[in-house]
PDB file of C-alpha atoms in Angstrom:
ATOM      1  CA  UNK A   1     -21.028 142.422  16.255  1.00  0.00           C
ATOM      2  CA  UNK A   2     -24.063 144.327  15.191  1.00  0.00           C
ATOM      3  CA  UNK A   3     -25.655 144.039  11.813  1.00  0.00           C
ATOM      4  CA  UNK A   4     -24.624 147.625  10.880  1.00  0.00           C
ATOM      5  CA  UNK A   5     -20.985 146.855  11.754  1.00  0.00           C
ATOM      6  CA  UNK A   6     -21.080 143.726   9.594  1.00  0.00           C
ATOM      7  CA  UNK A   7     -22.497 145.764   6.728  1.00  0.00           C
ATOM      8  CA  UNK A   8     -19.738 148.385   7.053  1.00  0.00           C
ATOM      9  CA  UNK A   9     -17.067 145.676   7.138  1.00  0.00           C
ATOM     10  CA  UNK A  10     -18.532 144.015   4.059  1.00  0.00           C
ATOM     11  CA  UNK A  11     -18.635 147.324   2.216  1.00  0.00           C
ATOM     12  CA  UNK A  12     -15.035 148.080   3.228  1.00  0.00           C
ATOM     13  CA  UNK A  13     -13.928 144.642   2.045  1.00  0.00           C
ATOM     14  CA  UNK A  14     -15.838 145.110  -1.202  1.00  0.00           C
ATOM     15  CA  UNK A  15     -14.216 148.504  -1.830  1.00  0.00           C
ATOM     16  CA  UNK A  16     -10.784 147.012  -1.088  1.00  0.00           C
ATOM     17  CA  UNK A  17     -11.470 144.169  -3.505  1.00  0.00           C
ATOM     18  CA  UNK A  18     -12.590 146.637  -6.168  1.00  0.00           C
ATOM     19  CA  UNK A  19      -9.480 148.761  -5.657  1.00  0.00           C
ATOM     20  CA  UNK A  20      -7.276 145.698  -5.929  1.00  0.00           C
ATOM     21  CA  UNK A  21      -9.074 144.563  -9.088  1.00  0.00           C
ATOM     22  CA  UNK A  22      -8.587 148.030 -10.597  1.00  0.00           C
ATOM     23  CA  UNK A  23      -4.900 148.042  -9.744  1.00  0.00           C
ATOM     24  CA  UNK A  24      -4.497 144.503 -11.064  1.00  0.00           C
ATOM     25  CA  UNK A  25      -6.181 145.464 -14.335  1.00  0.00           C
ATOM     26  CA  UNK A  26      -3.930 148.506 -14.704  1.00  0.00           C
ATOM     27  CA  UNK A  27      -0.847 146.458 -13.831  1.00  0.00           C
ATOM     28  CA  UNK A  28      -1.603 143.725 -16.336  1.00  0.00           C
ATOM     29  CA  UNK A  29      -2.745 145.871 -19.234  1.00  0.00           C
ATOM     30  CA  UNK A  30      -0.490 148.927 -18.946  1.00  0.00           C
ATOM     31  CA  UNK A  31       1.618 149.543 -22.090  1.00  0.00           C
ATOM     32  CA  UNK A  32       4.755 149.998 -19.980  1.00  0.00           C
ATOM     33  CA  UNK A  33       6.512 147.071 -18.327  1.00  0.00           C
ATOM     34  CA  UNK A  34       5.820 146.693 -14.600  1.00  0.00           C
ATOM     35  CA  UNK A  35       7.204 144.157 -12.177  1.00  0.00           C
ATOM     36  CA  UNK A  36       7.897 143.432  -8.539  1.00  0.00           C
ATOM     37  CA  UNK A  37      11.211 142.152  -7.169  1.00  0.00           C
ATOM     38  CA  UNK A  38      11.659 140.745  -3.675  1.00  0.00           C
ATOM     39  CA  UNK A  39      14.639 141.658  -1.521  1.00  0.00           C
ATOM     40  CA  UNK A  40      16.647 138.849  -3.150  1.00  0.00           C
ATOM     41  CA  UNK A  41      15.950 140.482  -6.516  1.00  0.00           C
ATOM     42  CA  UNK A  42      13.714 137.644  -7.665  1.00  0.00           C
ATOM     43  CA  UNK A  43      10.755 138.486  -9.840  1.00  0.00           C
ATOM     44  CA  UNK A  44       7.585 137.936  -7.827  1.00  0.00           C
ATOM     45  CA  UNK A  45       5.274 139.325 -10.459  1.00  0.00           C
ATOM     46  CA  UNK A  46       5.467 140.900 -13.928  1.00  0.00           C
ATOM     47  CA  UNK A  47       2.895 142.176 -16.366  1.00  0.00           C
ATOM     48  CA  UNK A  48       2.545 141.169 -19.997  1.00  0.00           C
ATOM     49  CA  UNK A  49       4.377 144.240 -21.320  1.00  0.00           C
ATOM     50  CA  UNK A  50       7.457 143.519 -19.201  1.00  0.00           C
ATOM     51  CA  UNK A  51       7.393 139.856 -20.225  1.00  0.00           C
ATOM     52  CA  UNK A  52       7.428 140.900 -23.885  1.00  0.00           C
ATOM     53  CA  UNK A  53      10.267 143.357 -23.273  1.00  0.00           C
ATOM     54  CA  UNK A  54      12.295 140.625 -21.551  1.00  0.00           C
ATOM     55  CA  UNK A  55      11.478 138.095 -24.257  1.00  0.00           C
ATOM     56  CA  UNK A  56      10.035 135.406 -21.970  1.00  0.00           C
ATOM     57  CA  UNK A  57       6.635 134.119 -20.928  1.00  0.00           C
ATOM     58  CA  UNK A  58       5.467 135.471 -17.599  1.00  0.00           C
ATOM     59  CA  UNK A  59       5.671 132.069 -15.893  1.00  0.00           C
ATOM     60  CA  UNK A  60       9.295 131.762 -17.041  1.00  0.00           C
ATOM     61  CA  UNK A  61      10.168 135.084 -15.385  1.00  0.00           C
ATOM     62  CA  UNK A  62       8.453 134.815 -12.019  1.00  0.00           C
ATOM     63  CA  UNK A  63      10.745 133.257  -9.420  1.00  0.00           C
ATOM     64  CA  UNK A  64      13.953 133.967 -11.366  1.00  0.00           C
ATOM     65  CA  UNK A  65      16.540 136.588 -10.414  1.00  0.00           C
ATOM     66  CA  UNK A  66      17.461 139.749 -12.220  1.00  0.00           C
ATOM     67  CA  UNK A  67      20.871 138.301 -13.077  1.00  0.00           C
ATOM     68  CA  UNK A  68      19.377 135.107 -14.493  1.00  0.00           C
ATOM     69  CA  UNK A  69      17.092 137.021 -16.826  1.00  0.00           C
ATOM     70  CA  UNK A  70      19.324 139.973 -17.733  1.00  0.00           C
ATOM     71  CA  UNK A  71      22.928 138.757 -17.403  1.00  0.00           C
ATOM     72  CA  UNK A  72      24.328 141.379 -19.795  1.00  0.00           C
ATOM     73  CA  UNK A  73      22.889 144.268 -17.777  1.00  0.00           C
ATOM     74  CA  UNK A  74      22.987 142.747 -14.278  1.00  0.00           C
ATOM     75  CA  UNK A  75      26.197 144.540 -13.279  1.00  0.00           C
ATOM     76  CA  UNK A  76      24.403 147.846 -13.845  1.00  0.00           C
ATOM     77  CA  UNK A  77      20.903 146.964 -12.645  1.00  0.00           C
ATOM     78  CA  UNK A  78      21.635 144.906  -9.518  1.00  0.00           C
ATOM     79  CA  UNK A  79      23.482 147.683  -7.628  1.00  0.00           C
ATOM     80  CA  UNK A  80      20.701 150.125  -8.475  1.00  0.00           C
ATOM     81  CA  UNK A  81      17.984 147.790  -7.220  1.00  0.00           C
ATOM     82  CA  UNK A  82      19.917 147.043  -4.027  1.00  0.00           C
ATOM     83  CA  UNK A  83      20.434 150.753  -3.404  1.00  0.00           C
ATOM     84  CA  UNK A  84      16.649 151.194  -3.483  1.00  0.00           C
ATOM     85  CA  UNK A  85      16.239 148.494  -0.818  1.00  0.00           C
ATOM     86  CA  UNK A  86      18.951 149.998   1.363  1.00  0.00           C
ATOM     87  CA  UNK A  87      18.088 153.682   1.013  1.00  0.00           C
ATOM     88  CA  UNK A  88      14.378 153.615   0.332  1.00  0.00           C
ATOM     89  CA  UNK A  89      14.981 156.119  -2.478  1.00  0.00           C
ATOM     90  CA  UNK A  90      13.751 155.580  -6.030  1.00  0.00           C
ATOM     91  CA  UNK A  91      16.084 155.396  -9.022  1.00  0.00           C
ATOM     92  CA  UNK A  92      14.420 156.939 -12.063  1.00  0.00           C
ATOM     93  CA  UNK A  93      15.069 156.716 -15.804  1.00  0.00           C
ATOM     94  CA  UNK A  94      18.262 154.673 -16.196  1.00  0.00           C
ATOM     95  CA  UNK A  95      18.950 154.184 -19.911  1.00  0.00           C
ATOM     96  CA  UNK A  96      19.858 150.619 -20.892  1.00  0.00           C
ATOM     97  CA  UNK A  97      20.781 149.601 -24.440  1.00  0.00           C
ATOM     98  CA  UNK A  98      20.597 145.885 -25.166  1.00  0.00           C
ATOM     99  CA  UNK A  99      22.848 143.912 -27.476  1.00  0.00           C
ATOM    100  CA  UNK A 100      20.037 143.784 -30.039  1.00  0.00           C
ATOM    101  CA  UNK A 101      20.025 147.587 -30.246  1.00  0.00           C
ATOM    102  CA  UNK A 102      16.796 148.107 -28.329  1.00  0.00           C
ATOM    103  CA  UNK A 103      16.855 150.821 -25.690  1.00  0.00           C
ATOM    104  CA  UNK A 104      14.842 150.982 -22.461  1.00  0.00           C
ATOM    105  CA  UNK A 105      14.368 153.363 -19.570  1.00  0.00           C
ATOM    106  CA  UNK A 106      14.403 151.469 -16.270  1.00  0.00           C
ATOM    107  CA  UNK A 107      13.127 152.880 -12.973  1.00  0.00           C
ATOM    108  CA  UNK A 108      13.182 151.226  -9.543  1.00  0.00           C
ATOM    109  CA  UNK A 109      11.112 152.378  -6.595  1.00  0.00           C
ATOM    110  CA  UNK A 110      10.781 151.042  -3.033  1.00  0.00           C
ATOM    111  CA  UNK A 111       7.807 148.923  -1.961  1.00  0.00           C
ATOM    112  CA  UNK A 112       7.236 149.731   1.731  1.00  0.00           C
ATOM    113  CA  UNK A 113       6.085 147.233   4.355  1.00  0.00           C
ATOM    114  CA  UNK A 114       5.535 147.342   8.096  1.00  0.00           C
ATOM    115  CA  UNK A 115       9.242 146.754   8.739  1.00  0.00           C
ATOM    116  CA  UNK A 116      10.738 148.854   5.966  1.00  0.00           C
ATOM    117  CA  UNK A 117      11.271 148.141   2.281  1.00  0.00           C
ATOM    118  CA  UNK A 118       9.997 144.682   1.351  1.00  0.00           C
ATOM    119  CA  UNK A 119      10.642 144.788  -2.366  1.00  0.00           C
ATOM    120  CA  UNK A 120      11.437 146.803  -5.442  1.00  0.00           C
ATOM    121  CA  UNK A 121       8.927 147.949  -8.006  1.00  0.00           C
ATOM    122  CA  UNK A 122      10.145 147.983 -11.598  1.00  0.00           C
ATOM    123  CA  UNK A 123       8.976 150.195 -14.442  1.00  0.00           C
ATOM    124  CA  UNK A 124      10.469 149.651 -17.905  1.00  0.00           C
ATOM    125  CA  UNK A 125       9.659 151.690 -21.018  1.00  0.00           C
ATOM    126  CA  UNK A 126      10.832 150.839 -24.524  1.00  0.00           C
ATOM    127  CA  UNK A 127      12.307 154.042 -25.968  1.00  0.00           C
ATOM    128  CA  UNK A 128      13.994 152.501 -29.004  1.00  0.00           C
ATOM    129  CA  UNK A 129      11.847 154.491 -31.416  1.00  0.00           C
ATOM    130  CA  UNK A 130      12.400 157.722 -29.487  1.00  0.00           C
ATOM    131  CA  UNK A 131      16.166 157.177 -29.503  1.00  0.00           C
ATOM    132  CA  UNK A 132      16.057 156.574 -33.251  1.00  0.00           C
ATOM    133  CA  UNK A 133      14.137 159.829 -33.707  1.00  0.00           C
ATOM    134  CA  UNK A 134      16.637 161.585 -31.429  1.00  0.00           C
ATOM    135  CA  UNK A 135      19.572 160.299 -33.483  1.00  0.00           C
ATOM    136  CA  UNK A 136      17.819 161.298 -36.700  1.00  0.00           C
ATOM    137  CA  UNK A 137      17.218 164.823 -35.385  1.00  0.00           C
ATOM    138  CA  UNK A 138      20.842 165.080 -34.255  1.00  0.00           C
ATOM    139  CA  UNK A 139      22.032 164.001 -37.701  1.00  0.00           C
ATOM    140  CA  UNK A 140      19.667 166.487 -39.338  1.00  0.00           C
ATOM    141  CA  UNK A 141      21.002 169.240 -37.086  1.00  0.00           C
ATOM    142  CA  UNK A 142      24.566 168.317 -38.043  1.00  0.00           C
ATOM    143  CA  UNK A 143      23.643 168.446 -41.724  1.00  0.00           C
ATOM    144  CA  UNK A 144      21.895 171.789 -41.327  1.00  0.00           C
ATOM    145  CA  UNK A 145      24.892 173.172 -39.433  1.00  0.00           C
ATOM    146  CA  UNK A 146      27.191 171.960 -42.201  1.00  0.00           C
ATOM    147  CA  UNK A 147      24.984 173.598 -44.819  1.00  0.00           C
ATOM    148  CA  UNK A 148      24.945 176.833 -42.858  1.00  0.00           C
ATOM    149  CA  UNK A 149      28.715 176.928 -42.363  1.00  0.00           C
ATOM    150  CA  UNK A 150      30.053 175.389 -45.595  1.00  0.00           C
ATOM    151  CA  UNK A 151      30.406 176.878 -49.049  1.00  0.00           C
ATOM    152  CA  UNK A 152      28.307 174.675 -51.322  1.00  0.00           C
ATOM    153  CA  UNK A 153      30.590 174.923 -54.353  1.00  0.00           C
ATOM    154  CA  UNK A 154      34.031 174.375 -52.825  1.00  0.00           C
ATOM    155  CA  UNK A 155      33.069 172.664 -49.548  1.00  0.00           C
ATOM    156  CA  UNK A 156      35.325 175.109 -47.718  1.00  0.00           C
ATOM    157  CA  UNK A 157      34.120 176.910 -44.603  1.00  0.00           C
ATOM    158  CA  UNK A 158      32.021 179.936 -45.497  1.00  0.00           C
ATOM    159  CA  UNK A 159      32.064 183.462 -44.087  1.00  0.00           C
ATOM    160  CA  UNK A 160      29.954 182.480 -41.087  1.00  0.00           C
ATOM    161  CA  UNK A 161      32.283 179.669 -40.055  1.00  0.00           C
ATOM    162  CA  UNK A 162      35.345 181.820 -40.678  1.00  0.00           C
ATOM    163  CA  UNK A 163      33.825 184.477 -38.423  1.00  0.00           C
ATOM    164  CA  UNK A 164      33.247 181.960 -35.641  1.00  0.00           C
ATOM    165  CA  UNK A 165      36.781 180.595 -35.906  1.00  0.00           C
ATOM    166  CA  UNK A 166      38.242 184.108 -35.990  1.00  0.00           C
ATOM    167  CA  UNK A 167      36.332 185.063 -32.833  1.00  0.00           C
ATOM    168  CA  UNK A 168      37.694 181.999 -31.030  1.00  0.00           C
ATOM    169  CA  UNK A 169      41.232 182.681 -32.255  1.00  0.00           C
ATOM    170  CA  UNK A 170      41.098 186.286 -31.054  1.00  0.00           C
ATOM    171  CA  UNK A 171      39.770 185.214 -27.652  1.00  0.00           C
ATOM    172  CA  UNK A 172      42.714 182.829 -27.251  1.00  0.00           C
ATOM    173  CA  UNK A 173      45.138 185.483 -28.462  1.00  0.00           C
ATOM    174  CA  UNK A 174      43.906 188.023 -25.904  1.00  0.00           C
ATOM    175  CA  UNK A 175      44.315 185.503 -23.090  1.00  0.00           C
ATOM    176  CA  UNK A 176      47.729 184.249 -24.170  1.00  0.00           C
ATOM    177  CA  UNK A 177      49.379 187.284 -25.759  1.00  0.00           C
ATOM    178  CA  UNK A 178      49.528 185.638 -29.181  1.00  0.00           C
ATOM    179  CA  UNK A 179      48.986 186.991 -32.676  1.00  0.00           C
ATOM    180  CA  UNK A 180      46.346 186.211 -35.302  1.00  0.00           C
ATOM    181  CA  UNK A 181      46.697 186.849 -39.024  1.00  0.00           C
ATOM    182  CA  UNK A 182      44.066 187.049 -41.754  1.00  0.00           C
ATOM    183  CA  UNK A 183      44.975 186.751 -45.435  1.00  0.00           C
ATOM    184  CA  UNK A 184      42.387 188.054 -47.896  1.00  0.00           C
ATOM    185  CA  UNK A 185      42.879 186.553 -51.360  1.00  0.00           C
ATOM    186  CA  UNK A 186      41.076 187.679 -54.505  1.00  0.00           C
ATOM    187  CA  UNK A 187      41.664 186.021 -57.899  1.00  0.00           C
ATOM    188  CA  UNK A 188      42.866 188.403 -60.581  1.00  0.00           C
ATOM    189  CA  UNK A 189      40.932 188.548 -63.852  1.00  0.00           C
ATOM    190  CA  UNK A 190      38.396 185.967 -62.671  1.00  0.00           C
ATOM    191  CA  UNK A 191      35.630 187.943 -64.386  1.00  0.00           C
ATOM    192  CA  UNK A 192      37.433 187.491 -67.695  1.00  0.00           C
ATOM    193  CA  UNK A 193      37.271 183.706 -67.273  1.00  0.00           C
ATOM    194  CA  UNK A 194      33.554 183.851 -66.548  1.00  0.00           C
ATOM    195  CA  UNK A 195      32.890 186.177 -69.464  1.00  0.00           C
ATOM    196  CA  UNK A 196      35.006 184.322 -72.038  1.00  0.00           C
ATOM    197  CA  UNK A 197      34.503 180.657 -71.018  1.00  0.00           C
ATOM    198  CA  UNK A 198      31.261 180.738 -69.056  1.00  0.00           C
ATOM    199  CA  UNK A 199      30.278 180.363 -65.409  1.00  0.00           C
ATOM    200  CA  UNK A 200      30.717 176.582 -65.456  1.00  0.00           C
ATOM    201  CA  UNK A 201      34.424 177.034 -66.153  1.00  0.00           C
ATOM    202  CA  UNK A 202      34.589 179.767 -63.537  1.00  0.00           C
ATOM    203  CA  UNK A 203      33.069 177.445 -60.936  1.00  0.00           C
ATOM    204  CA  UNK A 204      35.488 174.640 -61.801  1.00  0.00           C
ATOM    205  CA  UNK A 205      38.339 177.109 -61.511  1.00  0.00           C
ATOM    206  CA  UNK A 206      37.177 178.101 -58.013  1.00  0.00           C
ATOM    207  CA  UNK A 207      36.995 174.456 -56.975  1.00  0.00           C
ATOM    208  CA  UNK A 208      40.553 173.848 -58.218  1.00  0.00           C
ATOM    209  CA  UNK A 209      41.848 176.915 -56.388  1.00  0.00           C
ATOM    210  CA  UNK A 210      40.091 175.799 -53.202  1.00  0.00           C
ATOM    211  CA  UNK A 211      41.671 172.343 -53.490  1.00  0.00           C
ATOM    212  CA  UNK A 212      45.156 173.795 -53.885  1.00  0.00           C
ATOM    213  CA  UNK A 213      44.732 176.201 -50.986  1.00  0.00           C
ATOM    214  CA  UNK A 214      43.381 173.479 -48.707  1.00  0.00           C
ATOM    215  CA  UNK A 215      46.185 171.110 -49.694  1.00  0.00           C
ATOM    216  CA  UNK A 216      48.850 173.713 -48.975  1.00  0.00           C
ATOM    217  CA  UNK A 217      47.418 174.925 -45.661  1.00  0.00           C
ATOM    218  CA  UNK A 218      48.650 173.790 -42.287  1.00  0.00           C
ATOM    219  CA  UNK A 219      46.329 171.582 -40.242  1.00  0.00           C
ATOM    220  CA  UNK A 220      45.644 174.515 -37.899  1.00  0.00           C
ATOM    221  CA  UNK A 221      44.837 177.028 -40.662  1.00  0.00           C
ATOM    222  CA  UNK A 222      41.295 177.827 -41.748  1.00  0.00           C
ATOM    223  CA  UNK A 223      40.802 178.315 -45.485  1.00  0.00           C
ATOM    224  CA  UNK A 224      37.396 179.765 -46.352  1.00  0.00           C
ATOM    225  CA  UNK A 225      35.554 180.974 -49.419  1.00  0.00           C
ATOM    226  CA  UNK A 226      33.628 184.071 -48.427  1.00  0.00           C
ATOM    227  CA  UNK A 227      31.993 184.953 -51.731  1.00  0.00           C
ATOM    228  CA  UNK A 228      32.642 185.182 -55.469  1.00  0.00           C
ATOM    229  CA  UNK A 229      36.354 184.676 -56.077  1.00  0.00           C
ATOM    230  CA  UNK A 230      37.397 185.821 -52.593  1.00  0.00           C
ATOM    231  CA  UNK A 231      39.079 183.488 -50.110  1.00  0.00           C
ATOM    232  CA  UNK A 232      40.256 184.068 -46.557  1.00  0.00           C
ATOM    233  CA  UNK A 233      43.012 182.218 -44.716  1.00  0.00           C
ATOM    234  CA  UNK A 234      43.087 182.401 -40.924  1.00  0.00           C
ATOM    235  CA  UNK A 235      46.387 181.815 -39.122  1.00  0.00           C
ATOM    236  CA  UNK A 236      45.883 181.498 -35.377  1.00  0.00           C
ATOM    237  CA  UNK A 237      48.030 181.115 -32.250  1.00  0.00           C
ATOM    238  CA  UNK A 238      51.092 182.839 -33.719  1.00  0.00           C
ATOM    239  CA  UNK A 239      54.086 184.200 -31.865  1.00  0.00           C
ATOM    240  CA  UNK A 240      53.807 187.974 -32.049  1.00  0.00           C
ATOM    241  CA  UNK A 241      57.406 188.518 -33.102  1.00  0.00           C
ATOM    242  CA  UNK A 242      57.435 185.693 -35.651  1.00  0.00           C
ATOM    243  CA  UNK A 243      54.011 186.459 -37.150  1.00  0.00           C
ATOM    244  CA  UNK A 244      55.114 188.849 -39.962  1.00  0.00           C
ATOM    245  CA  UNK A 245      57.766 186.426 -41.274  1.00  0.00           C
ATOM    246  CA  UNK A 246      55.356 183.491 -41.058  1.00  0.00           C
ATOM    247  CA  UNK A 247      52.737 185.450 -42.988  1.00  0.00           C
ATOM    248  CA  UNK A 248      55.237 186.187 -45.758  1.00  0.00           C
ATOM    249  CA  UNK A 249      56.087 182.483 -45.910  1.00  0.00           C
ATOM    250  CA  UNK A 250      52.401 181.621 -46.261  1.00  0.00           C
ATOM    251  CA  UNK A 251      51.949 184.195 -49.017  1.00  0.00           C
ATOM    252  CA  UNK A 252      54.899 182.725 -50.911  1.00  0.00           C
ATOM    253  CA  UNK A 253      53.418 179.247 -50.507  1.00  0.00           C
ATOM    254  CA  UNK A 254      50.030 180.402 -51.789  1.00  0.00           C
ATOM    255  CA  UNK A 255      51.587 181.979 -54.859  1.00  0.00           C
ATOM    256  CA  UNK A 256      53.599 178.817 -55.521  1.00  0.00           C
ATOM    257  CA  UNK A 257      50.407 176.768 -55.279  1.00  0.00           C
ATOM    258  CA  UNK A 258      48.826 178.911 -57.988  1.00  0.00           C
ATOM    259  CA  UNK A 259      51.836 179.253 -60.290  1.00  0.00           C
ATOM    260  CA  UNK A 260      51.017 176.161 -62.354  1.00  0.00           C
ATOM    261  CA  UNK A 261      48.067 176.500 -64.776  1.00  0.00           C
ATOM    262  CA  UNK A 262      44.765 175.155 -63.481  1.00  0.00           C
ATOM    263  CA  UNK A 263      43.349 172.299 -65.582  1.00  0.00           C
ATOM    264  CA  UNK A 264      39.681 173.133 -66.140  1.00  0.00           C
ATOM    265  CA  UNK A 265      38.243 170.578 -68.514  1.00  0.00           C
ATOM    266  CA  UNK A 266      40.190 170.755 -71.756  1.00  0.00           C
ATOM    267  CA  UNK A 267      41.472 174.240 -70.892  1.00  0.00           C
ATOM    268  CA  UNK A 268      44.425 175.289 -68.769  1.00  0.00           C
ATOM    269  CA  UNK A 269      43.936 178.603 -67.008  1.00  0.00           C
ATOM    270  CA  UNK A 270      46.706 180.673 -65.525  1.00  0.00           C
ATOM    271  CA  UNK A 271      45.683 182.383 -62.325  1.00  0.00           C
ATOM    272  CA  UNK A 272      47.178 184.880 -59.950  1.00  0.00           C
ATOM    273  CA  UNK A 273      45.793 186.464 -56.833  1.00  0.00           C
ATOM    274  CA  UNK A 274      45.915 189.736 -54.987  1.00  0.00           C
ATOM    275  CA  UNK A 275      46.577 189.103 -51.308  1.00  0.00           C
ATOM    276  CA  UNK A 276      46.064 191.450 -48.387  1.00  0.00           C
ATOM    277  CA  UNK A 277      47.152 190.775 -44.824  1.00  0.00           C
ATOM    278  CA  UNK A 278      46.142 192.059 -41.403  1.00  0.00           C
ATOM    279  CA  UNK A 279      47.640 190.960 -38.090  1.00  0.00           C
ATOM    280  CA  UNK A 280      46.235 191.178 -34.567  1.00  0.00           C
ATOM    281  CA  UNK A 281      47.193 193.140 -32.502  1.00  0.00           C
ATOM    282  CA  UNK A 282      49.192 195.316 -34.918  1.00  0.00           C
ATOM    283  CA  UNK A 283      46.517 196.206 -37.492  1.00  0.00           C
ATOM    284  CA  UNK A 284      43.329 195.856 -35.466  1.00  0.00           C
ATOM    285  CA  UNK A 285      42.104 194.636 -32.093  1.00  0.00           C
ATOM    286  CA  UNK A 286      38.769 193.132 -33.199  1.00  0.00           C
ATOM    287  CA  UNK A 287      37.451 190.777 -35.839  1.00  0.00           C
ATOM    288  CA  UNK A 288      35.617 193.332 -37.991  1.00  0.00           C
ATOM    289  CA  UNK A 289      38.609 195.658 -38.020  1.00  0.00           C
ATOM    290  CA  UNK A 290      40.973 192.828 -38.880  1.00  0.00           C
ATOM    291  CA  UNK A 291      38.840 191.685 -41.823  1.00  0.00           C
ATOM    292  CA  UNK A 292      38.411 195.247 -43.057  1.00  0.00           C
ATOM    293  CA  UNK A 293      42.166 195.873 -42.853  1.00  0.00           C
ATOM    294  CA  UNK A 294      42.977 192.687 -44.772  1.00  0.00           C
ATOM    295  CA  UNK A 295      40.348 193.540 -47.377  1.00  0.00           C
ATOM    296  CA  UNK A 296      41.696 197.066 -47.788  1.00  0.00           C
ATOM    297  CA  UNK A 297      45.253 195.766 -48.159  1.00  0.00           C
ATOM    298  CA  UNK A 298      44.120 193.305 -50.797  1.00  0.00           C
ATOM    299  CA  UNK A 299      42.329 195.970 -52.855  1.00  0.00           C
ATOM    300  CA  UNK A 300      45.316 198.275 -52.542  1.00  0.00           C
ATOM    301  CA  UNK A 301      47.456 195.557 -54.063  1.00  0.00           C
ATOM    302  CA  UNK A 302      44.911 194.929 -56.824  1.00  0.00           C
ATOM    303  CA  UNK A 303      44.825 198.647 -57.707  1.00  0.00           C
ATOM    304  CA  UNK A 304      48.596 198.728 -57.815  1.00  0.00           C
ATOM    305  CA  UNK A 305      48.585 195.734 -60.162  1.00  0.00           C
ATOM    306  CA  UNK A 306      46.031 197.456 -62.406  1.00  0.00           C
ATOM    307  CA  UNK A 307      48.166 200.596 -62.648  1.00  0.00           C
ATOM    308  CA  UNK A 308      51.222 198.552 -63.567  1.00  0.00           C
ATOM    309  CA  UNK A 309      49.245 196.617 -66.188  1.00  0.00           C
TER     310      UNK A 309
END
């Protein structure tokens, strides 16, 4: 062997040693957990981050099987690791939640040798904090949705939610040949209560009315406050022939719910309501038309009451 060949071999060996040292440094000091399993799923090597995730010293992990070290998750992890050995395909980002509430993403990838896969590389990332943030964002979104779809005073659905529910009810009705009814309810002489007793009494009156309407509604009905002293009741999935009689029954029930005076603080207030009704498909074929028809019927009744008074 010539001197130049020996020099090239030494340089090649030096570069290989440097590459290995670089990889070893990355392996040991990476913030994510890295490990190497043999084909028997024994840990040949782990870095410090993985040892901390697993809750053992590195020397306690190396040489022990996946099942010995993670018995609670072995039934999930072992088949995944074996599938990597058999198929040569990586398994990426499996979410594992431990009994202590910590959550990790586990990935397995094949380690190739001259005669096929000779082991399984492991990458484990602690995502507990990210999951907590995710849950917090989901809860915030639920709260924001509730705020956007709920009347703050009465805690009934608001106009937006009523509109969404009405759209769904009409879609079902068109598919199934059913009827949908909307009752528009406006409290009579509510302004007089506000003017004579104050807005605080008016608000408490609205809350009491909402409670009575919600208590008297069927589980499938939607009772909503859509502004001021106006309430809407949505009756969905009705038999077309039976719908008019059912609506009259509901109106009678609403009036009976309001017949007793409402206790508002030390005052008892007698209340009545003007009620208008519209039924799909008789009065309108779309949501806006149905609401407008119910509203018009309600105001017609209120005008009639005013003329009589």
